[in-house]
Short mmCIF file of C-alpha atoms and ligand atoms in Angstrom, two decimals:
data_model
loop_
_atom_site.label_atom_id
_atom_site.label_comp_id
_atom_site.label_asym_id
_atom_site.label_seq_id
_atom_site.Cartn_x
_atom_site.Cartn_y
_atom_site.Cartn_z
CA MET A 120 -2.00 -12.00 -33.39
CA SER A 121 -4.10 -12.13 -30.23
CA THR A 122 -2.30 -15.36 -29.16
CA ARG A 123 1.04 -13.57 -29.40
CA VAL A 124 -0.20 -10.76 -27.11
CA ILE A 125 -1.21 -13.31 -24.47
CA GLU A 126 2.19 -15.02 -24.66
CA ILE A 127 3.99 -11.72 -24.13
CA HIS A 128 1.74 -10.89 -21.21
CA GLU A 129 2.44 -14.27 -19.60
CA ALA A 130 6.17 -13.91 -20.14
CA VAL A 131 6.14 -10.47 -18.51
CA GLN A 132 4.10 -11.75 -15.56
CA GLY A 133 6.35 -14.80 -15.18
CA GLN A 134 9.49 -12.70 -15.11
CA ASN A 135 7.88 -10.27 -12.66
CA ASP A 136 6.83 -13.13 -10.36
CA GLN A 137 10.42 -14.38 -10.22
CA LEU A 138 11.73 -10.93 -9.29
CA ALA A 139 8.93 -10.48 -6.76
CA ALA A 140 9.94 -13.76 -5.10
CA ARG A 141 13.49 -12.44 -4.92
CA ASN A 142 12.27 -9.20 -3.30
CA ARG A 143 10.18 -11.18 -0.83
CA ALA A 144 13.22 -13.27 0.15
CA LEU A 145 15.20 -10.06 0.75
CA PHE A 146 12.37 -8.67 2.88
CA GLU A 147 12.16 -11.89 4.92
CA ASP A 148 15.90 -11.96 5.40
CA ALA A 149 15.86 -8.37 6.67
CA GLY A 150 12.76 -8.97 8.83
CA VAL A 151 10.81 -6.10 7.27
CA TYR A 152 7.03 -6.20 6.78
CA VAL A 153 6.04 -4.82 3.37
CA ILE A 154 2.73 -3.26 2.32
CA ASN A 155 1.63 -2.33 -1.21
CA VAL A 156 -0.88 0.57 -1.21
CA MET A 157 -3.06 0.96 -4.32
CA SER A 158 -5.94 3.16 -5.44
CA ALA A 159 -7.25 5.40 -8.18
CA PRO A 160 -5.38 8.69 -8.67
CA GLY A 161 -6.28 11.12 -5.90
CA SER A 162 -7.99 8.74 -3.45
CA GLY A 163 -5.56 9.99 -0.83
CA LYS A 164 -2.68 7.49 -0.67
CA THR A 165 -0.01 10.12 -0.01
CA GLU A 166 -2.16 12.03 2.48
CA PHE A 167 -2.90 8.75 4.28
CA LEU A 168 0.78 7.85 4.40
CA ALA A 169 1.88 11.34 5.45
CA ARG A 170 -0.42 11.16 8.49
CA THR A 171 0.65 7.58 9.20
CA LEU A 172 4.32 8.56 9.18
CA ALA A 173 3.69 11.60 11.39
CA ASP A 174 1.77 9.49 13.94
CA MET A 175 3.55 6.14 13.73
CA ALA A 176 7.08 6.42 12.37
CA VAL A 177 10.25 6.68 14.40
CA HIS A 178 13.72 7.30 13.05
CA PRO A 179 15.80 4.09 12.81
CA SER A 180 18.51 5.72 14.95
CA GLN A 181 16.11 5.88 17.93
CA GLU A 182 16.97 3.42 20.72
CA PRO A 183 14.45 0.51 21.01
CA MET A 184 13.34 1.60 24.50
CA ASP A 185 12.53 5.12 23.20
CA ARG A 186 10.42 3.93 20.27
CA ARG A 187 7.29 3.26 22.37
CA ASN A 188 4.55 2.03 19.99
CA ARG A 189 6.15 3.56 16.92
CA LEU A 190 7.70 1.68 14.01
CA ARG A 191 10.76 2.23 11.84
CA ILE A 192 9.05 2.90 8.50
CA ALA A 193 10.39 3.81 5.04
CA VAL A 194 8.42 4.47 1.86
CA VAL A 195 8.90 3.70 -1.82
CA VAL A 196 6.54 5.80 -3.93
CA GLY A 197 5.70 5.30 -7.59
CA ASP A 198 4.37 7.91 -9.99
CA ILE A 199 4.30 8.23 -13.74
CA ALA A 200 6.02 11.61 -13.45
CA THR A 201 7.23 14.12 -10.80
CA ASP A 202 8.71 13.58 -7.35
CA ASN A 203 5.91 15.55 -5.67
CA ASP A 204 4.81 12.68 -3.43
CA ALA A 205 8.36 11.94 -2.25
CA LYS A 206 8.72 15.60 -1.31
CA ARG A 207 5.41 15.54 0.60
CA LEU A 208 6.38 12.39 2.49
CA GLY A 209 10.03 13.36 2.96
CA VAL A 210 9.12 16.25 5.28
CA THR A 211 8.18 13.67 7.92
CA GLY A 212 11.88 12.75 8.19
CA VAL A 213 11.59 9.14 7.04
CA ASP A 214 13.53 7.68 4.13
CA VAL A 215 11.53 7.96 0.90
CA VAL A 216 12.57 6.62 -2.50
CA GLN A 217 10.65 7.94 -5.51
CA ILE A 218 10.27 5.79 -8.62
CA THR A 219 9.14 7.64 -11.74
CA THR A 220 7.89 5.05 -14.19
CA GLY A 221 8.11 7.29 -17.26
CA GLY A 222 4.67 6.32 -18.56
CA TYR A 223 4.04 2.88 -17.03
CA CYS A 224 0.79 2.76 -15.10
CA HIS A 225 2.06 0.50 -12.30
CA LEU A 226 5.17 -0.48 -10.36
CA ASP A 227 6.82 -3.82 -11.09
CA ALA A 228 9.13 -5.99 -9.02
CA ASP A 229 12.24 -4.87 -10.89
CA MET A 230 11.55 -1.17 -10.19
CA VAL A 231 11.05 -2.00 -6.52
CA ALA A 232 14.27 -4.06 -6.43
CA LYS A 233 16.21 -1.04 -7.68
CA ALA A 234 14.52 1.27 -5.17
CA ILE A 235 15.10 -0.93 -2.12
CA ALA A 236 18.80 -1.13 -2.96
CA LYS A 237 18.88 2.48 -1.73
CA LEU A 238 17.45 1.55 1.70
CA ASP A 239 18.91 -0.18 4.73
CA LEU A 240 16.17 -2.80 5.07
CA ARG A 241 17.69 -4.34 8.20
CA ASN A 242 17.06 -1.09 10.05
CA LEU A 243 13.33 -1.08 9.24
CA ASP A 244 10.20 -2.62 10.73
CA VAL A 245 7.86 -1.72 7.87
CA LEU A 246 8.28 -0.70 4.23
CA ILE A 247 5.27 0.90 2.58
CA ILE A 248 5.05 1.05 -1.20
CA GLU A 249 2.69 3.67 -2.66
CA ASN A 250 1.85 2.36 -6.11
CA VAL A 251 1.03 4.49 -9.15
CA GLY A 252 -2.50 5.90 -8.96
CA ASN A 253 -4.52 3.51 -11.10
CA MET A 254 -7.38 1.12 -10.35
CA VAL A 255 -6.42 -1.54 -12.87
CA CYS A 256 -2.74 -2.04 -13.73
CA PRO A 257 -1.06 -2.23 -10.27
CA ALA A 258 -3.37 -4.97 -8.99
CA THR A 259 -1.92 -7.76 -11.13
CA PHE A 260 1.78 -7.10 -10.39
CA ASP A 261 3.29 -8.79 -7.34
CA LEU A 262 6.08 -6.64 -5.88
CA GLY A 263 7.08 -9.10 -3.15
CA GLU A 264 4.82 -7.47 -0.55
CA HIS A 265 3.23 -9.24 2.43
CA ALA A 266 -0.03 -7.27 2.43
CA ARG A 267 -2.08 -5.18 0.05
CA ILE A 268 -4.16 -2.17 0.93
CA ALA A 269 -6.74 -0.77 -1.48
CA LEU A 270 -7.98 2.78 -0.88
CA ILE A 271 -11.25 4.12 -2.18
CA SER A 272 -12.59 7.54 -1.30
CA VAL A 273 -16.20 8.43 -0.63
CA THR A 274 -16.21 10.77 -3.64
CA GLU A 275 -15.56 7.97 -6.13
CA GLY A 276 -18.99 6.34 -6.08
CA GLU A 277 -20.33 3.26 -4.34
CA ASP A 278 -20.10 0.99 -7.39
CA LYS A 279 -16.33 1.15 -7.90
CA PRO A 280 -15.51 -2.16 -6.13
CA LEU A 281 -17.88 -3.89 -8.57
CA LYS A 282 -16.49 -2.08 -11.63
CA TYR A 283 -12.82 -2.56 -10.73
CA PRO A 284 -12.88 -5.87 -8.85
CA THR A 285 -9.23 -6.92 -9.25
CA LEU A 286 -7.93 -4.15 -6.99
CA PHE A 287 -10.29 -5.21 -4.20
CA GLN A 288 -10.21 -8.98 -4.73
CA ARG A 289 -6.57 -9.17 -3.71
CA ALA A 290 -6.67 -6.59 -0.92
CA ASP A 291 -6.09 -7.60 2.71
CA LEU A 292 -7.41 -4.25 3.92
CA VAL A 293 -9.70 -1.76 2.19
CA VAL A 294 -9.65 1.82 3.53
CA ILE A 295 -12.61 4.02 2.62
CA ASN A 296 -10.96 7.44 2.80
CA LYS A 297 -12.25 11.04 2.89
CA ILE A 298 -15.02 10.11 5.31
CA ASP A 299 -15.04 13.80 6.34
CA LEU A 300 -16.72 14.46 2.95
CA ALA A 301 -19.40 11.81 3.44
CA GLU A 302 -22.28 14.21 3.95
CA ALA A 303 -21.38 16.45 1.02
CA VAL A 304 -21.48 13.54 -1.45
CA ASP A 305 -24.38 11.68 0.18
CA TYR A 306 -22.06 8.72 0.85
CA LYS A 307 -23.87 5.44 1.49
CA GLY A 308 -21.43 3.47 3.60
CA TYR A 309 -23.53 0.32 3.78
CA VAL A 310 -23.59 0.08 -0.04
CA VAL A 311 -19.81 0.47 -0.45
CA ILE A 312 -19.08 -1.94 2.37
CA ASP A 313 -21.51 -4.48 0.94
CA ASN A 314 -19.94 -4.14 -2.52
CA ILE A 315 -16.42 -4.57 -1.15
CA SER A 316 -17.50 -7.60 0.90
CA ARG A 317 -19.06 -9.20 -2.16
CA ILE A 318 -15.80 -8.87 -4.11
CA SER A 319 -13.48 -9.61 -1.19
CA PRO A 320 -15.23 -11.38 1.69
CA GLU A 321 -12.00 -11.78 3.69
CA ALA A 322 -10.76 -8.18 3.52
CA TYR A 323 -10.83 -5.91 6.57
CA ILE A 324 -12.67 -2.67 5.84
CA LEU A 325 -12.04 0.65 7.60
CA GLU A 326 -13.55 4.11 7.18
CA ALA A 327 -11.08 6.94 7.73
CA SER A 328 -10.12 10.49 6.94
CA ALA A 329 -6.46 11.11 6.26
CA LYS A 330 -7.32 14.82 6.47
CA THR A 331 -8.96 14.95 9.92
CA GLY A 332 -7.48 11.77 11.42
CA GLU A 333 -10.87 10.16 12.03
CA GLY A 334 -10.62 6.36 11.96
CA MET A 335 -6.82 6.36 11.63
CA ALA A 336 -6.37 4.71 15.06
CA ASP A 337 -8.01 1.53 13.70
CA TRP A 338 -5.49 1.44 10.86
CA TYR A 339 -2.57 1.95 13.27
CA LEU A 340 -3.80 -0.97 15.36
CA TYR A 341 -4.07 -3.10 12.22
CA LEU A 342 -0.54 -2.12 11.17
CA GLN A 343 0.96 -2.87 14.57
CA THR A 344 -0.88 -6.20 14.82
CA MET A 345 0.17 -7.34 11.34
CA HIS A 346 3.77 -6.29 11.91
CA GLU A 347 3.85 -8.10 15.25
CA GLN A 348 2.34 -11.27 13.77
CA HIS A 349 4.82 -11.23 10.91
CA ARG A 350 7.74 -10.76 13.30
CA LYS A 351 6.72 -13.90 15.18
CA LEU A 352 6.28 -16.08 12.09
CA PRO A 353 9.04 -18.59 11.32
CA CYS A 354 10.93 -17.70 8.16
CA TYR A 355 10.24 -20.23 5.37
CA VAL A 356 12.23 -18.53 2.62
N1 GTP B 826 -11.19 16.05 2.48
C1 GTP B 826 -10.24 15.16 2.34
N2 GTP B 826 -9.30 15.31 1.40
C2 GTP B 826 -8.33 14.37 1.30
C3 GTP B 826 -8.27 13.24 2.15
N3 GTP B 826 -7.20 12.48 1.78
C4 GTP B 826 -6.64 13.12 0.76
N4 GTP B 826 -7.30 14.25 0.47
C5 GTP B 826 -7.00 15.23 -0.61
O1 GTP B 826 -7.20 14.57 -1.85
C6 GTP B 826 -6.25 15.04 -2.80
C7 GTP B 826 -5.48 13.86 -3.37
O2 GTP B 826 -4.75 13.25 -2.32
P1 GTP B 826 -3.39 12.49 -2.55
O3 GTP B 826 -2.90 12.04 -1.22
O4 GTP B 826 -2.46 13.29 -3.40
O5 GTP B 826 -3.91 11.27 -3.41
P2 GTP B 826 -3.04 10.07 -4.05
O6 GTP B 826 -3.90 8.86 -3.99
O7 GTP B 826 -1.72 9.98 -3.38
O8 GTP B 826 -2.87 10.54 -5.54
P3 GTP B 826 -1.83 9.99 -6.67
O9 GTP B 826 -0.52 9.73 -5.98
O10 GTP B 826 -1.77 11.06 -7.67
O11 GTP B 826 -2.45 8.72 -7.19
C8 GTP B 826 -5.36 16.03 -2.07
O12 GTP B 826 -5.85 17.33 -2.31
C9 GTP B 826 -5.54 15.65 -0.60
O13 GTP B 826 -5.31 16.72 0.28
C10 GTP B 826 -9.27 13.09 3.16
O14 GTP B 826 -9.32 12.16 3.94
N5 GTP B 826 -10.23 14.08 3.19
MG1 MG B 827 0.21 10.01 -4.15
#
């Protein structure tokens, strides 16, 4: 019985990997840089993205010379239920596609394929995918993204990177959010940063507050740098 469960799991992962590769080829063809944002429920993914869009996004119709340092960004957002996050992000004026998974605790490549069919990828610089709030399930599903961001907030406890390693192991960037609440929860930054580094020695780590804007400039620099580097890479797909 247990062997059968493993076979099903592998079949699901194999099928997902194929669809993710197809998504990645579409992204490469369109020249769009894609980021998968993951965290526990309530760490602040939507708040973080709402501020990012307000500060960094420009409408695709804007002429290149008027875009300054801004990027043409769209968002795909996944939740088990409700379109609350799409509504919150939609007020910024960017294109947002909501996926409601109807019970599944993560996005998969097929859901993303259906969502991106609603977007004009060629008119975008960056696509950000907000995954379903969950520290376990989303981490093992490739969506075709180029980079992964894991969020953790100061209120969650310093040991979470050790308890939920998969989310952090595969992250390119870890954002420690809600730094404005650090004092109230006696946040020990050096412990969290050390724990993240143990699990993911290569990941960049930033402290930020999506609420106050503290530390967000570092993230914007990271985003611009990664997008620029990706734009210059030869396309192998
Ligand atoms: N003080 C403070 N509150 C924050 C910050 N970021 C988010 N919040 C609050 O935390 C709560 C949850 O934030 P969301 O952005 O909805 O979190 P989420 O990760 O998108 O949640 P799910 O989509 O449900 O997984 C909201 O009340 C936010 O206003 C922050 O940097 N500081
Ligand atoms: Mg959200």
